[in-house]
Amino acid sequence: MPTVSVQRDLLFQALGRTYTDEEFDELCFEFGLELDEITSEKDIISKEKGEEKAKGASDTVLYKIDVPANRYDLLCLEGLVRGLQVFKERINLPRYEKIIPPQGEGQKLIITEQTVQVRPHAVAAVLRNITFTKERYDSFIDLQEKLHQNICRRRALVAIGTHDLDTISGPFTFTAKPPSEIKFKPLNQSQEYTASQMMDLYRTDSHLRHYLHLIENKPLYPVIYDSNGVVLSMPPIINGDHTKISLKTRNVFIECTGTDITKAKIVLDIIVTMFSEYCEKPFSVEAAEVVYPNGKTHIYPELAYRKEKVKSELINKKVGISETPSNLAKLLTRMCLKSHVIGNGNNIEVEIPPTRADVIHACDIIEDAAIAYGYNNIQMTIPKTYTIANQLPLNKLTELLRLDLAAAGFTEALTFALCSQEDIADKLGMDISATKAVLIANPKTAEFQVARTTLLPGLLKTIAANRKMPLPLKLFEISDVVVKDPSADVGARNYRHFCAVYYNKSPGFEIIHGLLDRVMQLLEVPPNEENGYTIKATEGSAFFPGRCAEIFAKGQSIGKLGVLHPDVITKFELTMPCSALEINIEPFV
Amino acid sequence: FTEMPTNNFVESSFWNFDALFQPQQHPARDQHDTFFLQDPAEAPELPPGYTSKVKKVHSQGGYGSQGYKYDWRLEEARKNLLRTHTTSASARALYQLARQEKFSPVKYFSIDRVFRNESLDATHLAEFHQVEGVVADRGLTLGHLMGTLRQFFNKMGMEWEGVRGGAGGSPGSPLTLSLSPGISQLRFKPAYNPYTEPSMEVFSYHEGLKKWVEVGNSGVFRP
């Protein structure tokens, strides 16, 4: 969930009243937000770098609010305030207006065909006569960052560039050029660099180095110029210093470039709807024209208002309430979905504003109606569904065995399913390729390299962690192991294994053998070859030579038992003899 | 409630994400949160007819939805991973249900292990267990969901003292549920899941910590 940090006092000022922390928490809860943390800049620095460094930092109270991942309109103070005010019915949802300037006066962004290979899409718009204060400016920059992190997928899908329109002149060209041919002074730098030099420059920059890979190895880098050859930006890396926005900026040119046109449109809509509040004509956005390589043109921002018709009865039914259609329309309007009753009074026409790109289905509308009604006001009922319960046979068998194994004096363990390669191979004297183990591509540590193919390492590690406990240590586990299986639809499958270990001053082979006999007795498998189980002496790399047997039942080998080899015991950092038993219990289900 | 088969830790992105309407560019599908597999890296088999339906809903919409409108890629759906939630098993179970000749209402549950590629700390493990329940029937409402959840949590709170319950999506959070029954002990909060709408987080009042703690996540599956 994205977190938005807002200054508490600014927030209350915009909301028109103050709240206690509890009251605000309550408001957030109702709306679907979470007041995650109440802190201040000083606290943050204090926690990260120590009290010393925090001296002199701001004491202003900050609210960190968690926002649902699909609500791009709540990612800044302006959006939060607007959403909450409409929710509380203190304001009406503003109507966002697109102003198309007369022919020839509007801004143009021309896309050339070179961009197709690296970053094909672009949209643009203008915010006219906007007034920035320090807080609004910070919010503006923050929103871009938040959008970059979320919907833009760290700038891979869309990158946003905002520019002071008065420092440049259109029409603008979005093209792609070889890195050596792109030269400009990037934001906050003091000299010009070529694009290739910038790659090196930003390799150590903690913020920008994560985006270099998006264009680094392409033959052409995207770049936007104005009619005089001034560089606006090199998306997705950095804007030019020339066009940077200051508190005095009055006219802003916004361009969003990327690989996903739907998201680029949404991002542009969000930025302009949020900040057009501060334009001289509030909530109005000046359109810009985008010219495609094939000559077609398109006016942006779309600021589309979509209408959907929903039966009020449907909403009532799905939520479990019974409200009149006009009440439902009021509830939806509180959620920024302006609605009114139409037709014969049973249908509601809902207008979905450009800020609510997350509403893509009637069920989204239904959810908003429920939120406005208040989830905790809904009456709780039990479904009248009549079903007969069933336990999965494999799990039923597992549960039964567990009880009896505990009764036999063994203690159950629950161990990790992920382990290191050595755990299932080297430490047991086997080669990893012979184990048919499932390998993980991106483990954070060596402890999660593979999924276990045997329960034995887990139990041995458990003993190693519990050396101080009185002997003998008798542990068991019945759980899944994972093995590659080409016949499974995903290429691997789980097997339910049962494993027991006995750790003491003497190996206790007879104890483990006795346990096997007891388990077979419980499973009603007689100890004979034709229709029961037998054991045959065998060699096993993890076992002591001459003290290992393979267990056969139901026409197949189901596992092994024996005394563990001293090498194995040492590799798991144990010091006493140990015997073990491991079988696959699935044939017995 | 009938137990669902969940004995497959390895799952394809298709069942874990795509069939659950989680878009392919969603952050959770990132390297950071999911364990992707090196071997076997891709799922050899995906249900053919169903796969094309899922592709259509993501890229163009369908069943009343606008969809996400992006290019859905089959290779992405084939990527194998260690499942991040047992909802993938629920998706499989519902798919089987849909292929029945005649619809019959069902109640399913499962309790099994899931894996998330997280850094370990006091409240986070890389593998933990999830409890999952699904009810499928005609005419179900959000009120029904809330009622079922209330009964479920009441049972846990009332019958076992000091039980550790970490239901739904909260990894390894030890919780002693309050013993006193009553609606005031359970609250629902609007939430977001890619596959459910409406979605709710369930909060219970923790006597020891003297605050409301999230105990679960829930929702009505999107049409």
Short mmCIF file of N, CA and C in Angstrom, two decimals, chain A residues 156-291:
data_model
loop_
_atom_site.label_atom_id
_atom_site.label_comp_id
_atom_site.label_asym_id
_atom_site.label_seq_id
_atom_site.Cartn_x
_atom_site.Cartn_y
_atom_site.Cartn_z
N ALA A 156 9.11 2.55 -15.65
CA ALA A 156 9.25 1.67 -16.82
C ALA A 156 8.08 1.84 -17.77
N LEU A 157 6.88 2.00 -17.20
CA LEU A 157 5.71 2.11 -18.06
C LEU A 157 5.46 3.54 -18.50
N VAL A 158 5.62 4.46 -17.55
CA VAL A 158 5.38 5.87 -17.87
C VAL A 158 6.39 6.70 -17.10
N ALA A 159 6.83 7.78 -17.73
CA ALA A 159 7.68 8.73 -16.99
C ALA A 159 7.08 10.11 -17.16
N ILE A 160 7.11 10.88 -16.08
CA ILE A 160 6.47 12.20 -16.11
C ILE A 160 7.53 13.29 -16.17
N GLY A 161 7.28 14.28 -17.01
CA GLY A 161 8.18 15.43 -17.02
C GLY A 161 7.35 16.69 -16.92
N THR A 162 7.73 17.59 -16.00
CA THR A 162 6.98 18.84 -15.88
C THR A 162 7.95 19.99 -16.10
N HIS A 163 7.48 20.99 -16.86
CA HIS A 163 8.39 22.05 -17.29
C HIS A 163 7.75 23.42 -17.18
N ASP A 164 8.59 24.43 -16.94
CA ASP A 164 8.11 25.81 -16.95
C ASP A 164 7.91 26.23 -18.40
N LEU A 165 6.66 26.41 -18.79
CA LEU A 165 6.35 26.66 -20.19
C LEU A 165 6.93 27.98 -20.68
N ASP A 166 7.10 28.93 -19.76
CA ASP A 166 7.60 30.23 -20.19
C ASP A 166 9.08 30.22 -20.54
N THR A 167 9.78 29.13 -20.24
CA THR A 167 11.22 29.09 -20.58
C THR A 167 11.46 28.43 -21.92
N ILE A 168 10.39 27.93 -22.52
CA ILE A 168 10.55 27.21 -23.79
C ILE A 168 9.46 27.62 -24.75
N SER A 169 9.62 27.22 -25.99
CA SER A 169 8.55 27.51 -26.94
C SER A 169 8.30 26.34 -27.85
N GLY A 170 7.02 26.05 -28.05
CA GLY A 170 6.64 24.91 -28.87
C GLY A 170 6.72 25.27 -30.34
N PRO A 171 6.41 24.37 -31.26
CA PRO A 171 6.01 23.00 -30.96
C PRO A 171 7.18 22.14 -30.48
N PHE A 172 6.86 21.13 -29.68
CA PHE A 172 7.86 20.28 -29.08
C PHE A 172 7.99 19.00 -29.88
N THR A 173 9.19 18.44 -29.88
CA THR A 173 9.41 17.20 -30.63
C THR A 173 9.89 16.11 -29.70
N PHE A 174 9.21 14.99 -29.75
CA PHE A 174 9.62 13.82 -28.97
C PHE A 174 10.25 12.84 -29.94
N THR A 175 11.55 12.67 -29.80
CA THR A 175 12.24 11.80 -30.74
C THR A 175 13.24 10.93 -29.98
N ALA A 176 14.02 10.16 -30.73
CA ALA A 176 15.04 9.33 -30.09
C ALA A 176 16.32 9.48 -30.89
N LYS A 177 17.42 9.60 -30.13
CA LYS A 177 18.71 9.82 -30.82
C LYS A 177 19.78 8.97 -30.16
N PRO A 178 20.88 8.75 -30.89
CA PRO A 178 21.99 8.03 -30.25
C PRO A 178 22.52 8.84 -29.07
N PRO A 179 22.93 8.16 -28.01
CA PRO A 179 23.30 8.87 -26.78
C PRO A 179 24.39 9.92 -26.96
N SER A 180 25.31 9.68 -27.89
CA SER A 180 26.38 10.67 -28.04
C SER A 180 25.87 11.97 -28.62
N GLU A 181 24.70 11.92 -29.28
CA GLU A 181 24.20 13.15 -29.91
C GLU A 181 23.32 13.97 -28.99
N ILE A 182 23.03 13.45 -27.81
CA ILE A 182 22.16 14.19 -26.89
C ILE A 182 23.04 14.89 -25.88
N LYS A 183 22.94 16.23 -25.84
CA LYS A 183 23.78 16.97 -24.90
C LYS A 183 22.97 18.09 -24.28
N PHE A 184 22.92 18.12 -22.93
CA PHE A 184 22.22 19.22 -22.28
C PHE A 184 22.62 19.27 -20.82
N LYS A 185 22.19 20.34 -20.15
CA LYS A 185 22.49 20.46 -18.73
C LYS A 185 21.33 19.85 -17.95
N PRO A 186 21.58 18.72 -17.28
CA PRO A 186 20.47 18.08 -16.56
C PRO A 186 20.12 18.85 -15.30
N LEU A 187 18.96 18.55 -14.76
CA LEU A 187 18.43 19.23 -13.60
C LEU A 187 19.43 19.33 -12.47
N ASN A 188 19.62 20.52 -11.94
CA ASN A 188 20.48 20.75 -10.78
C ASN A 188 21.96 20.48 -11.02
N GLN A 189 22.36 20.36 -12.26
CA GLN A 189 23.79 20.24 -12.53
C GLN A 189 24.31 21.58 -13.02
N SER A 190 25.63 21.75 -13.03
CA SER A 190 26.17 23.05 -13.41
C SER A 190 26.75 23.07 -14.82
N GLN A 191 26.83 21.92 -15.46
CA GLN A 191 27.41 21.91 -16.81
C GLN A 191 26.63 20.95 -17.70
N GLU A 192 26.96 21.00 -18.98
CA GLU A 192 26.29 20.12 -19.91
C GLU A 192 26.97 18.77 -19.94
N TYR A 193 26.18 17.75 -20.24
CA TYR A 193 26.72 16.41 -20.40
C TYR A 193 26.09 15.77 -21.62
N THR A 194 26.79 14.80 -22.21
CA THR A 194 26.11 14.00 -23.23
C THR A 194 25.36 12.91 -22.49
N ALA A 195 24.47 12.27 -23.22
CA ALA A 195 23.66 11.23 -22.56
C ALA A 195 24.55 10.10 -22.05
N SER A 196 25.57 9.73 -22.84
CA SER A 196 26.46 8.65 -22.37
C SER A 196 27.17 9.05 -21.10
N GLN A 197 27.58 10.32 -21.00
CA GLN A 197 28.24 10.78 -19.78
C GLN A 197 27.27 10.74 -18.61
N MET A 198 25.99 11.05 -18.90
CA MET A 198 25.01 11.05 -17.82
C MET A 198 24.81 9.66 -17.25
N MET A 199 24.90 8.63 -18.10
CA MET A 199 24.77 7.27 -17.59
C MET A 199 25.82 7.03 -16.51
N ASP A 200 27.03 7.46 -16.79
CA ASP A 200 28.10 7.27 -15.79
C ASP A 200 27.88 8.16 -14.58
N LEU A 201 27.45 9.39 -14.87
CA LEU A 201 27.26 10.34 -13.77
C LEU A 201 26.26 9.82 -12.76
N TYR A 202 25.19 9.24 -13.26
CA TYR A 202 24.11 8.84 -12.36
C TYR A 202 24.22 7.42 -11.85
N ARG A 203 25.27 6.72 -12.28
CA ARG A 203 25.41 5.34 -11.81
C ARG A 203 25.52 5.26 -10.29
N THR A 204 26.04 6.31 -9.69
CA THR A 204 26.20 6.26 -8.24
C THR A 204 25.11 7.06 -7.54
N ASP A 205 24.21 7.64 -8.29
CA ASP A 205 23.14 8.40 -7.66
C ASP A 205 22.11 7.44 -7.06
N SER A 206 21.88 7.58 -5.78
CA SER A 206 21.03 6.59 -5.09
C SER A 206 19.63 6.55 -5.66
N HIS A 207 19.19 7.67 -6.23
CA HIS A 207 17.81 7.72 -6.70
C HIS A 207 17.72 7.30 -8.15
N LEU A 208 18.57 7.89 -9.00
CA LEU A 208 18.40 7.71 -10.45
C LEU A 208 19.01 6.44 -11.01
N ARG A 209 19.93 5.83 -10.27
CA ARG A 209 20.63 4.72 -10.92
C ARG A 209 19.69 3.55 -11.21
N HIS A 210 18.54 3.50 -10.51
CA HIS A 210 17.62 2.38 -10.73
C HIS A 210 16.91 2.47 -12.06
N TYR A 211 16.97 3.66 -12.70
CA TYR A 211 16.21 3.80 -13.95
C TYR A 211 17.10 3.73 -15.18
N LEU A 212 18.42 3.74 -14.95
CA LEU A 212 19.32 3.78 -16.11
C LEU A 212 19.08 2.60 -17.04
N HIS A 213 18.84 1.43 -16.45
CA HIS A 213 18.75 0.24 -17.29
C HIS A 213 17.60 0.29 -18.28
N LEU A 214 16.64 1.16 -18.05
CA LEU A 214 15.47 1.22 -18.93
C LEU A 214 15.86 1.65 -20.34
N ILE A 215 16.89 2.48 -20.47
CA ILE A 215 17.27 2.89 -21.83
C ILE A 215 18.74 2.66 -22.13
N GLU A 216 19.52 2.29 -21.12
CA GLU A 216 20.98 2.29 -21.28
C GLU A 216 21.48 1.53 -22.50
N ASN A 217 20.91 0.34 -22.72
CA ASN A 217 21.47 -0.49 -23.80
C ASN A 217 20.75 -0.33 -25.12
N LYS A 218 19.88 0.66 -25.21
CA LYS A 218 19.20 0.86 -26.48
C LYS A 218 20.09 1.68 -27.40
N PRO A 219 19.95 1.47 -28.71
CA PRO A 219 20.76 2.28 -29.62
C PRO A 219 20.36 3.77 -29.63
N LEU A 220 19.06 4.02 -29.40
CA LEU A 220 18.60 5.41 -29.39
C LEU A 220 17.97 5.72 -28.04
N TYR A 221 18.25 6.90 -27.51
CA TYR A 221 17.64 7.31 -26.25
C TYR A 221 16.52 8.30 -26.54
N PRO A 222 15.41 8.24 -25.79
CA PRO A 222 14.33 9.21 -26.01
C PRO A 222 14.76 10.60 -25.55
N VAL A 223 14.27 11.62 -26.25
CA VAL A 223 14.60 12.99 -25.83
C VAL A 223 13.52 13.93 -26.37
N ILE A 224 13.21 14.95 -25.60
CA ILE A 224 12.20 15.93 -26.03
C ILE A 224 12.87 17.29 -26.19
N TYR A 225 12.65 17.89 -27.36
CA TYR A 225 13.22 19.23 -27.64
C TYR A 225 12.10 20.23 -27.83
N ASP A 226 12.44 21.51 -27.65
CA ASP A 226 11.47 22.53 -28.06
C ASP A 226 11.90 23.04 -29.43
N SER A 227 11.20 24.06 -29.93
CA SER A 227 11.46 24.48 -31.32
C SER A 227 12.84 25.10 -31.48
N ASN A 228 13.48 25.49 -30.37
CA ASN A 228 14.83 26.06 -30.46
C ASN A 228 15.92 25.07 -30.12
N GLY A 229 15.57 23.82 -29.99
CA GLY A 229 16.59 22.81 -29.69
C GLY A 229 16.91 22.69 -28.21
N VAL A 230 16.12 23.38 -27.36
CA VAL A 230 16.36 23.24 -25.91
C VAL A 230 15.79 21.90 -25.46
N VAL A 231 16.56 21.20 -24.67
CA VAL A 231 16.09 19.89 -24.21
C VAL A 231 15.17 20.04 -23.01
N LEU A 232 13.97 19.47 -23.15
CA LEU A 232 13.06 19.49 -22.00
C LEU A 232 13.43 18.34 -21.06
N SER A 233 13.58 17.16 -21.68
CA SER A 233 13.92 16.02 -20.82
C SER A 233 14.44 14.86 -21.64
N MET A 234 15.04 13.91 -20.92
CA MET A 234 15.45 12.65 -21.53
C MET A 234 14.74 11.58 -20.70
N PRO A 235 13.51 11.28 -21.09
CA PRO A 235 12.77 10.33 -20.25
C PRO A 235 13.38 8.94 -20.36
N PRO A 236 13.32 8.07 -19.39
CA PRO A 236 12.76 8.33 -18.06
C PRO A 236 13.78 8.78 -17.03
N ILE A 237 14.90 9.31 -17.48
CA ILE A 237 15.97 9.55 -16.51
C ILE A 237 15.85 10.92 -15.83
N ILE A 238 15.95 11.98 -16.63
CA ILE A 238 16.09 13.29 -15.98
C ILE A 238 15.58 14.40 -16.88
N ASN A 239 15.08 15.46 -16.24
CA ASN A 239 14.67 16.64 -17.00
C ASN A 239 15.85 17.57 -17.20
N GLY A 240 15.66 18.52 -18.09
CA GLY A 240 16.70 19.52 -18.28
C GLY A 240 16.63 20.58 -17.20
N ASP A 241 17.75 21.17 -16.90
CA ASP A 241 17.76 22.21 -15.88
C ASP A 241 17.05 23.47 -16.37
N HIS A 242 17.13 23.70 -17.66
CA HIS A 242 16.57 24.91 -18.28
C HIS A 242 15.09 25.10 -17.95
N THR A 243 14.36 23.98 -17.94
CA THR A 243 12.91 24.12 -17.82
C THR A 243 12.41 23.89 -16.41
N LYS A 244 13.35 23.90 -15.46
CA LYS A 244 12.89 23.50 -14.12
C LYS A 244 11.88 24.48 -13.55
N ILE A 245 10.99 23.92 -12.76
CA ILE A 245 9.88 24.69 -12.21
C ILE A 245 10.30 25.30 -10.88
N SER A 246 9.93 26.56 -10.70
CA SER A 246 10.23 27.22 -9.43
C SER A 246 8.92 27.71 -8.83
N LEU A 247 9.00 28.32 -7.67
CA LEU A 247 7.79 28.82 -7.04
C LEU A 247 7.15 29.93 -7.87
N LYS A 248 7.95 30.54 -8.76
CA LYS A 248 7.42 31.66 -9.54
C LYS A 248 6.76 31.19 -10.83
N THR A 249 6.91 29.88 -11.14
CA THR A 249 6.36 29.39 -12.40
C THR A 249 4.86 29.62 -12.48
N ARG A 250 4.40 30.08 -13.66
CA ARG A 250 2.97 30.34 -13.81
C ARG A 250 2.30 29.37 -14.78
N ASN A 251 3.08 28.88 -15.73
CA ASN A 251 2.50 27.99 -16.72
C ASN A 251 3.33 26.73 -16.81
N VAL A 252 2.65 25.59 -16.69
CA VAL A 252 3.38 24.32 -16.64
C VAL A 252 3.03 23.47 -17.86
N PHE A 253 4.06 22.95 -18.50
CA PHE A 253 3.84 22.00 -19.59
C PHE A 253 4.16 20.61 -19.04
N ILE A 254 3.20 19.71 -19.17
CA ILE A 254 3.39 18.37 -18.63
C ILE A 254 3.44 17.38 -19.76
N GLU A 255 4.47 16.52 -19.76
CA GLU A 255 4.49 15.45 -20.76
C GLU A 255 4.69 14.12 -20.05
N CYS A 256 3.97 13.11 -20.51
CA CYS A 256 4.14 11.76 -19.99
C CYS A 256 4.48 10.87 -21.16
N THR A 257 5.62 10.19 -21.05
CA THR A 257 6.01 9.29 -22.14
C THR A 257 6.08 7.89 -21.58
N GLY A 258 5.94 6.91 -22.45
CA GLY A 258 6.05 5.57 -21.90
C GLY A 258 5.72 4.48 -22.89
N THR A 259 5.61 3.27 -22.33
CA THR A 259 5.35 2.11 -23.16
C THR A 259 3.90 1.64 -23.04
N ASP A 260 3.13 2.23 -22.16
CA ASP A 260 1.74 1.81 -21.98
C ASP A 260 0.86 3.04 -22.09
N ILE A 261 0.09 3.12 -23.17
CA ILE A 261 -0.66 4.36 -23.43
C ILE A 261 -1.80 4.55 -22.44
N THR A 262 -2.44 3.44 -22.03
CA THR A 262 -3.53 3.57 -21.07
C THR A 262 -3.05 4.20 -19.78
N LYS A 263 -1.92 3.72 -19.30
CA LYS A 263 -1.41 4.25 -18.05
C LYS A 263 -0.93 5.68 -18.22
N ALA A 264 -0.34 6.00 -19.37
CA ALA A 264 0.13 7.37 -19.58
C ALA A 264 -1.06 8.33 -19.50
N LYS A 265 -2.18 7.92 -20.09
CA LYS A 265 -3.36 8.79 -20.06
C LYS A 265 -3.87 8.97 -18.63
N ILE A 266 -3.88 7.87 -17.88
CA ILE A 266 -4.36 7.95 -16.50
C ILE A 266 -3.46 8.87 -15.69
N VAL A 267 -2.16 8.69 -15.85
CA VAL A 267 -1.21 9.50 -15.08
C VAL A 267 -1.39 10.98 -15.39
N LEU A 268 -1.54 11.31 -16.66
CA LEU A 268 -1.71 12.72 -17.03
C LEU A 268 -3.00 13.25 -16.41
N ASP A 269 -4.06 12.47 -16.52
CA ASP A 269 -5.34 12.90 -15.95
C ASP A 269 -5.21 13.17 -14.46
N ILE A 270 -4.52 12.31 -13.76
CA ILE A 270 -4.38 12.48 -12.31
C ILE A 270 -3.63 13.78 -12.00
N ILE A 271 -2.52 13.99 -12.67
CA ILE A 271 -1.73 15.18 -12.34
C ILE A 271 -2.53 16.44 -12.60
N VAL A 272 -3.16 16.50 -13.76
CA VAL A 272 -3.86 17.75 -14.06
C VAL A 272 -5.10 17.93 -13.20
N THR A 273 -5.81 16.86 -12.90
CA THR A 273 -7.01 17.06 -12.06
C THR A 273 -6.60 17.49 -10.66
N MET A 274 -5.54 16.93 -10.15
CA MET A 274 -5.13 17.27 -8.80
C MET A 274 -4.69 18.71 -8.70
N PHE A 275 -3.85 19.15 -9.63
CA PHE A 275 -3.24 20.47 -9.45
C PHE A 275 -3.90 21.60 -10.20
N SER A 276 -4.89 21.29 -11.02
CA SER A 276 -5.59 22.39 -11.69
C SER A 276 -6.36 23.21 -10.67
N GLU A 277 -6.47 22.68 -9.45
CA GLU A 277 -7.11 23.42 -8.36
C GLU A 277 -6.44 24.78 -8.18
N TYR A 278 -5.14 24.83 -8.44
CA TYR A 278 -4.40 26.07 -8.17
C TYR A 278 -4.28 26.98 -9.38
N CYS A 279 -4.96 26.64 -10.48
CA CYS A 279 -4.92 27.52 -11.65
C CYS A 279 -5.86 28.69 -11.42
N GLU A 280 -5.62 29.73 -12.19
CA GLU A 280 -6.47 30.92 -12.06
C GLU A 280 -7.93 30.56 -12.25
N LYS A 281 -8.19 29.72 -13.26
CA LYS A 281 -9.54 29.20 -13.43
C LYS A 281 -9.50 27.79 -12.86
N PRO A 282 -9.90 27.62 -11.60
CA PRO A 282 -9.69 26.32 -10.96
C PRO A 282 -10.32 25.17 -11.73
N PHE A 283 -9.63 24.05 -11.72
CA PHE A 283 -10.08 22.81 -12.34
C PHE A 283 -10.22 22.90 -13.84
N SER A 284 -9.52 23.85 -14.44
CA SER A 284 -9.53 23.86 -15.90
C SER A 284 -8.13 23.51 -16.38
N VAL A 285 -8.08 22.75 -17.44
CA VAL A 285 -6.80 22.29 -17.97
C VAL A 285 -6.73 22.65 -19.43
N GLU A 286 -5.60 23.19 -19.84
CA GLU A 286 -5.47 23.54 -21.25
C GLU A 286 -4.98 22.32 -22.02
N ALA A 287 -5.68 22.01 -23.08
CA ALA A 287 -5.34 20.82 -23.85
C ALA A 287 -4.13 21.07 -24.73
N ALA A 288 -3.45 19.99 -25.04
CA ALA A 288 -2.33 20.06 -25.98
C ALA A 288 -2.58 19.02 -27.05
N GLU A 289 -1.93 19.21 -28.17
CA GLU A 289 -2.16 18.30 -29.28
C GLU A 289 -0.94 17.42 -29.46
N VAL A 290 -1.16 16.13 -29.63
CA VAL A 290 -0.04 15.23 -29.90
C VAL A 290 -0.15 14.77 -31.34
N VAL A 291 0.96 14.90 -32.08
CA VAL A 291 0.96 14.50 -33.49
C VAL A 291 1.77 13.22 -33.63
#
